[in-house]
Short mmCIF file of C-alpha atoms in Angstrom, two decimals:
data_model
loop_
_atom_site.label_atom_id
_atom_site.label_comp_id
_atom_site.label_asym_id
_atom_site.label_seq_id
_atom_site.Cartn_x
_atom_site.Cartn_y
_atom_site.Cartn_z
CA MET A 1 0.01 0.00 0.10
CA ASP A 2 0.82 3.66 -1.18
CA ASN A 3 1.31 5.92 1.53
CA ILE A 4 -1.89 8.89 1.56
CA LEU A 5 -1.20 11.60 4.34
CA GLU A 6 2.98 11.79 5.11
CA VAL A 7 4.58 13.91 8.40
CA GLU A 8 7.66 14.75 8.26
CA ASN A 9 9.22 17.18 11.04
CA ILE A 10 6.67 18.29 12.26
CA GLU A 11 7.07 20.87 15.18
CA LYS A 12 4.93 23.28 17.02
CA ARG A 13 5.63 25.92 20.08
CA TYR A 14 3.94 27.77 22.13
CA GLY A 15 5.95 30.02 23.70
CA ASP A 16 8.48 27.33 25.80
CA LEU A 17 6.32 24.97 25.50
CA VAL A 18 6.82 22.83 22.46
CA ALA A 19 4.04 20.20 21.90
CA ASN A 20 4.95 17.86 19.16
CA ARG A 21 8.45 18.26 18.68
CA ASP A 22 10.30 16.69 15.27
CA VAL A 23 7.30 14.53 14.69
CA ASN A 24 7.01 11.41 11.05
CA LEU A 25 4.27 9.71 10.58
CA ALA A 26 3.58 7.83 6.80
CA VAL A 27 0.30 6.20 7.17
CA ARG A 28 -0.98 4.13 4.41
CA GLN A 29 -4.08 4.04 1.91
CA GLY A 30 -6.49 1.58 3.18
CA GLU A 31 -5.34 0.97 6.98
CA ILE A 32 -6.89 1.79 10.38
CA HIS A 33 -3.14 3.48 11.77
CA ALA A 34 -3.55 4.38 15.63
CA VAL A 35 -2.12 6.79 17.71
CA MET A 36 -1.45 6.49 21.52
CA GLY A 37 0.39 7.88 23.53
CA GLU A 38 -0.48 9.87 27.91
CA ASN A 39 -2.38 12.65 28.33
CA GLY A 40 -0.54 15.24 26.96
CA ALA A 41 2.16 14.03 24.70
CA GLY A 42 1.57 15.87 21.65
CA LYS A 43 -1.67 13.39 19.60
CA SER A 44 -4.70 15.77 19.46
CA THR A 45 -2.08 18.99 18.57
CA LEU A 46 -0.88 16.41 15.79
CA MET A 47 -4.57 15.95 15.21
CA ALA A 48 -5.23 19.27 15.56
CA ILE A 49 -2.66 20.38 12.52
CA LEU A 50 -3.80 17.53 9.97
CA PHE A 51 -6.88 18.92 10.28
CA GLY A 52 -5.79 22.57 9.72
CA MET A 53 -7.62 23.37 13.47
CA ILE A 54 -3.51 24.89 13.64
CA ARG A 55 -0.82 26.08 11.58
CA PRO A 56 2.49 23.60 12.46
CA SER A 57 5.63 26.25 13.21
CA ALA A 58 7.90 24.12 11.34
CA GLY A 59 7.78 21.05 8.90
CA THR A 60 5.37 19.88 6.02
CA VAL A 61 2.38 17.32 5.41
CA ARG A 62 2.23 15.86 2.25
CA LEU A 63 -1.18 13.97 0.89
CA ARG A 64 -1.31 12.30 -1.46
CA GLY A 65 1.95 12.94 -2.27
CA LYS A 66 2.26 16.49 -2.74
CA PRO A 67 2.55 19.17 -0.27
CA VAL A 68 -0.03 21.00 1.44
CA GLN A 69 -1.00 23.76 3.90
CA PHE A 70 -4.45 24.03 5.73
CA ALA A 71 -5.54 27.58 6.07
CA SER A 72 -8.42 25.95 7.93
CA THR A 73 -10.83 22.68 8.62
CA LEU A 74 -12.78 24.00 5.79
CA ASP A 75 -9.66 23.56 3.64
CA ALA A 76 -9.30 19.38 4.70
CA ILE A 77 -12.09 18.92 4.20
CA SER A 78 -11.38 19.98 1.04
CA ALA A 79 -9.33 16.98 0.40
CA ARG A 80 -11.32 15.33 2.02
CA ILE A 81 -9.53 14.60 5.02
CA GLY A 82 -13.15 14.25 8.19
CA MET A 83 -12.57 14.32 12.07
CA VAL A 84 -15.01 12.99 14.73
CA HIS A 85 -13.86 15.40 17.56
CA GLN A 86 -13.40 14.14 21.60
CA ALA A 87 -14.91 17.67 22.33
CA PHE A 88 -18.51 17.58 19.73
CA LYS A 89 -18.87 20.45 17.77
CA LEU A 90 -22.46 20.53 16.82
CA PHE A 91 -24.69 23.13 17.56
CA PRO A 92 -27.24 22.62 20.46
CA SER A 93 -30.00 24.62 19.44
CA LEU A 94 -30.25 22.69 15.67
CA THR A 95 -31.90 19.34 15.46
CA VAL A 96 -30.05 16.44 14.38
CA TRP A 97 -29.95 16.21 10.32
CA GLU A 98 -29.32 19.51 10.90
CA ASN A 99 -25.96 19.24 12.20
CA ILE A 100 -24.94 16.33 9.50
CA VAL A 101 -25.78 18.23 6.36
CA PHE A 102 -24.87 21.65 7.48
CA GLY A 103 -22.16 22.92 5.00
CA ALA A 104 -22.97 19.82 2.00
CA GLU A 105 -26.81 20.07 2.62
CA PRO A 106 -29.18 18.48 -0.29
CA VAL A 107 -30.68 21.11 -2.04
CA ARG A 108 -33.83 21.78 -5.09
CA GLY A 109 -33.32 24.49 -6.85
CA ALA A 110 -31.80 27.20 -4.76
CA LEU A 111 -33.70 26.17 -1.61
CA LEU A 112 -32.72 23.66 1.46
CA ASP A 113 -34.62 19.60 0.29
CA ARG A 114 -35.70 19.18 3.61
CA LYS A 115 -37.03 15.98 2.55
CA ALA A 116 -33.96 15.06 1.35
CA ALA A 117 -31.63 15.43 4.02
CA ARG A 118 -33.85 13.95 6.54
CA GLU A 119 -34.10 10.67 4.22
CA ARG A 120 -29.82 10.61 3.24
CA VAL A 121 -29.52 10.92 7.46
CA ALA A 122 -31.77 8.13 8.42
CA ALA A 123 -30.84 5.98 6.07
CA LEU A 124 -26.98 7.24 7.70
CA ALA A 125 -28.48 6.36 10.85
CA ARG A 126 -29.98 2.29 9.95
CA THR A 127 -26.82 1.39 7.55
CA HIS A 128 -24.26 2.10 10.79
CA HIS A 129 -25.84 0.97 13.03
CA LEU A 130 -26.11 4.78 15.34
CA ASP A 131 -30.37 4.98 16.28
CA VAL A 132 -30.50 8.48 16.79
CA ASP A 133 -33.73 10.85 15.67
CA PRO A 134 -32.81 13.27 12.71
CA ASP A 135 -35.16 15.34 14.01
CA ALA A 136 -34.39 16.09 17.72
CA VAL A 137 -32.49 18.90 19.02
CA VAL A 138 -29.41 17.79 19.91
CA GLY A 139 -28.75 20.84 22.38
CA LYS A 140 -31.54 17.98 24.39
CA LEU A 141 -29.26 15.13 23.21
CA PRO A 142 -27.28 13.45 26.18
CA ILE A 143 -23.73 12.90 25.51
CA GLY A 144 -24.37 9.10 24.21
CA MET A 145 -25.72 10.61 21.62
CA GLN A 146 -24.44 13.29 20.86
CA GLN A 147 -20.87 11.50 20.04
CA ARG A 148 -23.21 9.05 17.33
CA VAL A 149 -24.29 12.51 15.35
CA GLU A 150 -20.56 13.34 15.57
CA ILE A 151 -19.90 9.90 14.19
CA LEU A 152 -22.94 10.11 11.23
CA LYS A 153 -21.94 13.64 10.61
CA ALA A 154 -18.08 12.33 9.18
CA LEU A 155 -19.90 9.54 7.68
CA TYR A 156 -22.09 12.33 5.36
CA ARG A 157 -19.59 13.71 4.31
CA ASP A 158 -17.83 10.71 2.37
CA ALA A 159 -14.35 11.68 3.37
CA GLU A 160 -11.23 9.83 2.22
CA ILE A 161 -9.59 10.32 5.33
CA LEU A 162 -10.87 10.00 8.40
CA ILE A 163 -9.76 10.78 11.88
CA LEU A 164 -11.61 8.97 14.46
CA ASP A 165 -10.39 11.07 17.89
CA GLU A 166 -12.09 9.15 21.36
CA PRO A 167 -14.55 7.99 19.04
CA THR A 168 -16.05 5.24 20.93
CA ALA A 169 -15.51 6.95 25.00
CA VAL A 170 -19.25 7.28 25.08
CA LEU A 171 -20.60 3.77 23.34
CA ALA A 172 -22.44 0.65 24.55
CA PRO A 173 -20.25 -2.57 24.60
CA ALA A 174 -22.93 -3.05 20.96
CA GLU A 175 -22.36 0.52 19.35
CA ARG A 176 -18.65 0.41 20.20
CA ASP A 177 -18.31 -3.45 18.30
CA GLY A 178 -20.96 -1.99 15.50
CA LEU A 179 -18.68 0.90 14.80
CA LEU A 180 -14.95 -1.42 15.38
CA LYS A 181 -17.10 -3.05 12.27
CA ILE A 182 -17.71 -0.34 10.37
CA MET A 183 -14.16 1.21 10.61
CA ARG A 184 -13.34 -2.36 9.75
CA GLU A 185 -15.40 -2.13 6.06
CA LEU A 186 -13.77 1.20 5.30
CA ALA A 187 -10.73 0.52 5.54
CA ALA A 188 -11.78 -2.48 3.32
CA SER A 189 -13.21 -0.32 0.93
CA GLY A 190 -10.68 1.95 0.84
CA LYS A 191 -11.06 4.53 3.25
CA THR A 192 -8.07 5.63 6.33
CA LEU A 193 -8.81 5.90 9.39
CA LEU A 194 -6.37 7.80 12.09
CA PHE A 195 -7.59 6.07 15.34
CA VAL A 196 -6.48 8.27 18.63
CA THR A 197 -7.67 6.18 22.21
CA HIS A 198 -6.55 4.96 25.28
CA LYS A 199 -8.58 1.51 24.68
CA LEU A 200 -5.69 -0.31 24.20
CA ASN A 201 -7.85 -3.82 23.82
CA GLU A 202 -9.71 -1.62 20.20
CA VAL A 203 -6.56 -0.76 18.57
CA MET A 204 -5.00 -4.59 19.14
CA ALA A 205 -8.21 -5.87 17.75
CA VAL A 206 -9.13 -3.60 14.56
CA SER A 207 -6.11 -1.14 13.57
CA ASP A 208 -3.14 -2.22 11.59
CA ARG A 209 -0.24 0.11 12.46
CA VAL A 210 0.49 2.01 16.22
CA THR A 211 2.55 4.94 16.66
CA VAL A 212 2.63 5.53 19.67
CA MET A 213 3.97 9.51 21.27
CA ARG A 214 5.33 10.97 24.27
CA ARG A 215 6.22 14.40 25.35
CA GLY A 216 5.37 15.36 22.04
CA GLU A 217 7.90 12.24 20.16
CA VAL A 218 7.14 9.87 18.48
CA THR A 219 8.71 6.94 20.23
CA ASP A 220 8.40 3.71 18.43
CA ARG A 221 6.16 2.57 15.65
CA MET A 222 4.86 -0.76 15.87
CA VAL A 223 3.07 -3.30 13.39
CA THR A 224 -0.21 -4.02 15.26
CA ALA A 225 -0.15 -7.45 14.47
CA ASP A 226 3.54 -8.01 15.79
CA THR A 227 3.12 -5.98 19.28
CA THR A 228 1.17 -6.86 22.60
CA ALA A 229 -0.33 -4.49 24.84
CA ALA A 230 2.20 -4.77 27.07
CA ALA A 231 4.28 -2.86 24.44
CA ILE A 232 2.68 -0.25 23.71
CA ILE A 233 2.17 0.91 27.16
CA ARG A 234 5.94 0.40 28.04
CA ALA A 235 6.39 2.83 24.43
CA MET A 236 3.73 5.41 26.27
CA THR A 237 4.64 5.44 30.20
CA GLY A 238 8.16 4.28 30.07
CA ARG A 239 7.55 1.73 32.32
CA GLU A 240 5.28 -0.63 33.62
CA VAL A 241 1.40 -0.48 34.38
CA SER A 242 -1.14 -2.78 35.71
CA HIS A 243 -4.37 -2.50 34.72
CA GLU A 244 -5.30 -5.46 38.42
CA VAL A 245 -7.63 -3.68 40.25
CA VAL A 246 -6.97 -4.55 44.28
CA LYS A 247 -10.05 -4.24 45.99
CA PRO A 248 -9.68 -4.97 50.19
CA ALA A 249 -12.75 -6.12 52.06
CA THR A 250 -14.44 -3.89 53.50
CA ALA A 251 -17.51 -3.16 56.01
CA ARG A 252 -20.02 -2.04 54.91
CA GLY A 253 -21.43 0.74 56.98
CA ARG A 254 -24.72 2.82 57.25
CA PRO A 255 -26.60 4.23 53.83
CA LEU A 256 -25.06 7.50 52.45
CA LEU A 257 -26.57 8.98 49.72
CA GLU A 258 -30.97 7.26 49.52
CA ILE A 259 -32.62 7.64 46.65
CA ASP A 260 -36.60 6.61 47.21
CA ARG A 261 -38.93 6.09 44.35
CA LEU A 262 -37.05 9.37 42.55
CA MET A 263 -39.52 10.53 39.68
CA VAL A 264 -38.61 12.33 37.22
CA GLY A 265 -40.63 13.80 33.70
CA ASN A 266 -44.17 13.20 33.95
CA ALA A 267 -46.33 10.80 34.50
CA ALA A 268 -46.91 9.12 31.51
CA LYS A 269 -42.81 8.62 30.50
CA PRO A 270 -40.78 9.73 33.14
CA ALA A 271 -37.44 9.74 33.06
CA LEU A 272 -37.39 8.28 36.20
CA ASP A 273 -39.63 5.61 36.45
CA ALA A 274 -39.57 5.22 40.91
CA VAL A 275 -35.82 3.94 41.41
CA SER A 276 -35.05 3.06 44.50
CA PHE A 277 -31.56 1.81 45.70
CA ALA A 278 -29.41 3.45 48.55
CA VAL A 279 -25.25 3.22 48.85
CA HIS A 280 -23.71 2.30 51.50
CA ALA A 281 -20.46 3.29 53.49
CA GLY A 282 -16.99 1.35 52.14
CA GLU A 283 -18.47 0.33 48.99
CA ILE A 284 -18.93 1.68 44.89
CA VAL A 285 -22.20 0.49 43.19
CA GLY A 286 -22.08 1.12 40.00
CA ILE A 287 -24.75 2.09 37.72
CA ALA A 288 -24.78 0.59 34.61
CA GLY A 289 -26.63 1.44 30.84
CA VAL A 290 -27.05 2.34 27.16
CA ALA A 291 -27.34 6.01 26.98
CA GLY A 292 -30.44 7.87 27.03
CA ASN A 293 -32.16 4.63 29.43
CA GLY A 294 -31.91 7.63 32.73
CA GLN A 295 -28.91 8.26 33.50
CA ALA A 296 -27.63 12.16 33.19
CA GLU A 297 -31.85 13.05 34.67
CA LEU A 298 -30.07 10.97 37.52
CA VAL A 299 -26.81 12.62 37.77
CA ASP A 300 -28.97 15.64 37.42
CA ALA A 301 -32.11 14.14 40.43
CA VAL A 302 -28.92 14.08 42.67
CA THR A 303 -26.94 16.75 42.05
CA GLY A 304 -30.53 19.50 41.98
CA ARG A 305 -29.87 20.25 38.72
CA ARG A 306 -33.23 18.38 37.75
CA VAL A 307 -35.87 19.17 39.85
CA ILE A 308 -37.27 15.75 41.19
CA ASP A 309 -41.08 15.25 40.27
CA GLY A 310 -41.09 12.13 43.32
CA GLY A 311 -39.73 9.62 46.35
CA THR A 312 -36.86 11.31 48.42
CA LEU A 313 -33.30 11.83 48.31
CA THR A 314 -31.47 11.64 51.00
CA ILE A 315 -27.60 12.79 51.37
CA ALA A 316 -25.96 12.32 54.91
CA GLY A 317 -28.95 11.36 56.28
CA THR A 318 -30.45 15.01 55.56
CA ARG A 319 -33.71 15.11 52.97
CA ALA A 320 -32.50 16.69 49.75
CA ASN A 321 -34.84 17.42 47.18
CA ASP A 322 -35.78 21.09 47.23
CA LEU A 323 -31.48 21.33 48.26
CA SER A 324 -29.49 23.70 46.41
CA LEU A 325 -26.15 22.32 44.53
CA ARG A 326 -24.63 23.84 46.52
CA GLU A 327 -26.04 22.84 49.80
CA ARG A 328 -26.55 19.30 48.37
CA ARG A 329 -22.17 19.20 48.07
CA GLY A 330 -22.79 21.16 51.92
CA LEU A 331 -23.92 17.99 53.26
CA GLY A 332 -20.98 15.58 51.96
CA MET A 333 -20.90 15.39 48.50
CA ALA A 334 -18.47 15.80 46.09
CA ILE A 335 -19.01 15.84 41.74
CA VAL A 336 -17.56 14.06 38.68
CA PRO A 337 -19.26 15.42 36.40
CA GLU A 338 -19.66 13.88 32.44
CA ASP A 339 -19.86 17.14 30.90
CA ARG A 340 -16.29 18.05 31.89
CA HIS A 341 -16.18 21.76 29.55
CA ASP A 342 -19.62 22.32 30.15
CA VAL A 343 -20.26 21.84 33.76
CA GLY A 344 -17.06 20.35 34.92
CA SER A 345 -14.87 23.31 34.55
CA VAL A 346 -14.75 27.21 33.19
CA ALA A 347 -13.49 27.45 30.06
CA GLY A 348 -12.03 29.87 29.74
CA MET A 349 -10.42 30.60 33.83
CA PRO A 350 -7.01 29.41 35.11
CA ALA A 351 -6.16 26.06 36.97
CA TYR A 352 -5.84 27.85 39.94
CA VAL A 353 -9.54 28.54 39.66
CA ASN A 354 -10.63 25.30 38.58
CA MET A 355 -9.16 23.68 41.39
CA SER A 356 -10.17 25.54 43.98
CA MET A 357 -14.18 25.72 43.49
CA GLY A 358 -16.12 24.02 46.11
CA LYS A 359 -12.85 25.45 48.54
CA HIS A 360 -12.59 28.65 47.80
CA ARG A 361 -14.75 30.11 50.74
CA ALA A 362 -13.03 28.70 53.44
CA PRO A 363 -9.11 28.33 54.97
CA PRO A 364 -6.80 27.76 53.58
CA LEU A 365 -7.94 29.20 50.47
CA SER A 366 -9.71 31.87 51.84
CA ARG A 367 -8.92 34.20 54.62
CA ARG A 368 -11.30 36.89 56.78
CA GLY A 369 -13.37 35.64 53.83
CA LEU A 370 -11.64 36.98 51.54
CA ILE A 371 -9.81 34.14 49.12
CA ASP A 372 -6.13 33.80 49.11
CA ARG A 373 -5.08 33.46 45.77
CA ALA A 374 -1.23 32.52 46.93
CA ALA A 375 -3.06 29.70 49.24
CA MET A 376 -4.95 28.67 45.86
CA ARG A 377 -1.79 28.54 43.87
CA ARG A 378 -0.02 26.56 46.54
CA HIS A 379 -4.27 24.25 46.45
CA ALA A 380 -3.30 23.83 42.78
CA GLU A 381 -0.25 22.86 42.03
CA THR A 382 0.70 20.22 44.61
CA LEU A 383 -2.44 19.39 42.78
CA ILE A 384 -1.08 18.87 39.18
CA GLN A 385 1.80 17.14 40.81
CA ARG A 386 -0.61 14.16 43.03
CA PHE A 387 -2.20 14.01 40.05
CA GLY A 388 -0.38 14.00 36.76
CA VAL A 389 -1.90 16.68 35.04
CA ALA A 390 0.08 18.44 32.31
CA ILE A 391 -0.07 21.83 32.71
CA GLN A 392 2.52 24.97 32.36
CA GLY A 393 1.42 26.21 35.34
CA PRO A 394 -1.81 27.02 37.98
CA ASP A 395 -2.25 29.87 35.86
CA THR A 396 -2.61 28.45 32.03
CA ARG A 397 -6.73 28.65 31.13
CA VAL A 398 -7.88 25.20 30.78
CA GLY A 399 -9.13 25.82 28.20
CA THR A 400 -6.60 24.81 26.82
CA LEU A 401 -6.11 21.59 27.93
CA SER A 402 -6.23 17.91 25.93
CA GLY A 403 -9.80 15.99 27.14
CA GLY A 404 -8.01 13.57 29.17
CA ASN A 405 -5.74 16.22 31.47
CA LEU A 406 -9.07 18.30 31.76
CA GLN A 407 -10.64 14.90 33.27
CA LYS A 408 -7.57 15.11 35.57
CA LEU A 409 -7.89 18.32 36.75
CA ILE A 410 -11.59 17.54 37.21
CA VAL A 411 -10.26 13.98 39.24
CA ALA A 412 -8.06 16.00 41.09
CA ARG A 413 -10.90 18.82 42.92
CA GLU A 414 -13.46 16.50 43.73
CA PHE A 415 -11.23 13.75 45.18
CA ASP A 416 -9.52 16.56 47.76
CA HIS A 417 -12.43 17.31 49.07
CA GLN A 418 -13.04 13.72 50.84
CA ALA A 419 -16.63 14.01 50.90
CA PRO A 420 -18.88 11.19 52.27
CA VAL A 421 -20.55 10.72 49.05
CA LEU A 422 -18.84 11.01 45.69
CA LEU A 423 -20.49 10.87 42.52
CA VAL A 424 -18.78 9.79 39.33
CA GLU A 425 -19.57 10.26 35.78
CA GLN A 426 -17.58 8.13 33.60
CA PRO A 427 -13.99 8.94 35.43
CA THR A 428 -11.43 7.66 33.11
CA ARG A 429 -13.34 9.18 29.56
CA GLY A 430 -10.34 9.87 27.14
CA VAL A 431 -7.63 9.68 30.02
CA ASP A 432 -4.86 7.57 29.62
CA VAL A 433 -3.89 4.14 31.01
CA GLY A 434 -1.49 5.21 33.98
CA ALA A 435 -3.96 8.03 35.17
CA ILE A 436 -6.85 5.29 34.70
CA GLU A 437 -4.48 3.08 36.99
CA TYR A 438 -4.04 6.10 39.18
CA ILE A 439 -8.02 6.67 39.32
CA HIS A 440 -9.23 3.45 39.60
CA ARG A 441 -6.82 3.33 43.00
CA VAL A 442 -7.59 5.97 44.15
CA LEU A 443 -10.63 5.55 43.95
CA VAL A 444 -10.39 1.86 45.82
CA ASP A 445 -9.06 3.55 48.36
CA GLU A 446 -12.30 6.26 49.09
CA ARG A 447 -14.16 3.22 49.32
CA SER A 448 -11.67 1.82 51.94
CA ALA A 449 -11.24 5.07 54.16
CA GLY A 450 -16.06 4.41 54.22
CA ARG A 451 -16.80 6.86 51.67
CA ALA A 452 -20.22 5.41 49.49
CA VAL A 453 -19.06 5.59 45.31
CA LEU A 454 -21.70 6.35 42.41
CA LEU A 455 -20.22 5.40 39.94
CA ILE A 456 -21.91 5.81 36.35
CA SER A 457 -19.08 4.19 33.25
CA SER A 458 -19.97 3.00 30.13
CA GLU A 459 -17.45 1.52 30.43
CA LEU A 460 -18.36 -2.58 31.71
CA PRO A 461 -14.60 -3.54 32.43
CA GLU A 462 -14.60 -0.76 34.83
CA LEU A 463 -16.87 -1.47 36.94
CA LEU A 464 -16.82 -4.84 36.54
CA ALA A 465 -13.12 -4.26 38.18
CA LEU A 466 -13.96 -1.51 40.40
CA CYS A 467 -17.72 -1.70 41.82
CA ASP A 468 -19.30 -3.87 44.75
CA ARG A 469 -22.85 -4.06 43.15
CA ILE A 470 -23.41 -3.44 39.19
CA LEU A 471 -27.82 -1.48 39.07
CA VAL A 472 -28.62 -1.75 35.50
CA LEU A 473 -30.95 1.34 34.41
CA TYR A 474 -32.80 0.21 31.13
CA GLU A 475 -35.88 2.86 30.28
CA GLY A 476 -34.98 4.60 33.00
CA ARG A 477 -35.99 1.79 36.08
CA ILE A 478 -33.38 -0.51 38.11
CA VAL A 479 -34.52 -3.97 35.26
CA ARG A 480 -31.18 -6.00 37.26
CA GLU A 481 -29.06 -5.92 40.58
CA LEU A 482 -25.23 -8.00 40.16
CA ALA A 483 -23.10 -8.51 42.25
CA ALA A 484 -20.43 -7.65 40.62
CA SER A 485 -18.12 -10.84 41.56
CA GLN A 486 -21.01 -12.69 40.18
CA THR A 487 -21.60 -11.01 37.29
CA ASP A 488 -19.93 -10.32 33.56
CA GLU A 489 -19.69 -8.25 30.58
CA LYS A 490 -22.73 -10.69 28.95
CA GLU A 491 -25.32 -11.18 31.34
CA ILE A 492 -24.89 -6.86 31.90
CA GLY A 493 -25.48 -6.22 28.12
CA PHE A 494 -28.39 -8.72 28.49
CA TYR A 495 -30.26 -6.78 30.76
CA MET A 496 -29.04 -3.37 29.88
CA ALA A 497 -30.88 -4.22 26.16
CA GLY A 498 -33.77 -4.64 27.55
CA GLY A 499 -33.20 -9.32 28.37
CA LYS A 500 -35.60 -10.10 31.00
CA GLY A 501 -34.29 -12.40 34.09
CA ALA A 502 -35.98 -15.53 34.71
#
C-alpha cells in the first residue's frame, strides 16, 4: 500500500512549550493507523494540524505525495479529510439532521431539500447501526447520542481520510463493536483511518499499525499483529502499568446516599420511574446502561440540576430534594461530571481557580472572607503534581488543556474534597493508561476510607473491576441488581438491552 498521508519533522510551539517535536508519521491508504500516547503527549495537537485547526511551527504535511498547507478546517474537508472530535463540534439548538448536513446540504433548485436531507441522515444512521432521531434537537440529547451525531456527520461527508479522536468513549459495548466493524469495512473499501484512543483492546482488535508518542515526540512505531498491549504501554509511559485492580475487603457501613422511588419527568413517560437504591459507606455501586436510559436524569436529580418530581433523595441522613447544588455539596457530596467542559470546568479561567472550586470560601484558600490567590495557586500546584496533570502551571487557562488532562484536573479537585458521598461519571473517559491506573486506585482508596461511591460508567470492565454492586438502568428503571464478583459483561449487556431474567 502507498502512503496517502505523510508528516515530516512537524513541530508546534506555544512559547516555551513544545507540543510536537520533530514528529514523523506515514499512513498508508486503506489502513487503520492508531496513534497512542499519554495525555499531553501531543496527539491532539498533531491531529489538529492534520485537520487544519492549527498551523505547525515547522515541518511538512504531504497528502497523496504533495505538500499541503491548510488555512482552516474547510481546506482539510475539501481535501477529503474528516474528523470525529472528542469535544463535540455541534450546534445544540439545531436538529440532528441539520447538524449532519450543515455545509453539505442537499438542495432543490435554490432551496434546501429538507425531505432529502432527513431521508439521507435516517438511511445513514440505519446503515451504520447508529440509531438517532433525525428531528431531535442536539442540545437535548444525552452525551452518548451526541457522539453518534458526530460520527454520522463525518460519515456523511465520505471523507477519504477519517481522523477518529476517542470515538468510542461514550458508546455501549454493542455500539462500540458496531463502530469497530464499520471501521474495518471503511478500511476495506479504501478509506484511511487515523484512530486516536486510550483503549488498548480496541487498538489491538482493529488497527493495522500503531505510532506511539510521548512528550511531543514519536517514541515507537509498531505493526499491531507483531506487538502486545504491554509493549505499547511501555512505549507510552516508559514503565510497567498494572491493569489489575486490588480491592480489599471492607465492612459496609450505613447508607450515605439513599434514593427512594425517585421520579423525574411527566407521569405518562417518566425519564426515571420509581428508582430506588442506596449506596453505603465503604462500597462502590455502579450504574450500567445504554446512553439515553435515564443515567443523565439520575445524575441531574441527585446533584440538583433537575427538579425531582416524586420520591425522596437523602444525602448523609438529610433529605435533599429541595436543596441547591451548593447545599447538597455542603452535606458532603463531591461530583465528577460527565461533561467536563460545560459542567465540570470554566474554560476561560485559570487552573488554580478551577481546582479551588467548592473549597474557595474556607481556609486555607480564604482568610477572613477574602480569597487568598497565593494559597489557591499552591493548592493547585500540589494537585497538579499529585495527579500528573500535563499543564504549564496553575495560571494556565483550562480551555487549552487536552480532554484527558482536563479530566485529571477535575478528578483531582473532587477527590480532594474527601466528601462522604462521591458521585463519579465516566472518570476515565479519554484518560491515558497511567492515569486510569491512578484513578482506579484512588477510587478504591475512597471506598476503603468509608466513602459511598456512585459510579456511572459506559466501560463495563471498569464497573466489574471497581464495583461491589452493579445496577442496570433500562428505560428509566432499575431492572437488575448484580454482584460484580458474580457477573460478567455478557450478562450485564443482556439486561442493558432490555433482556428479561427468569
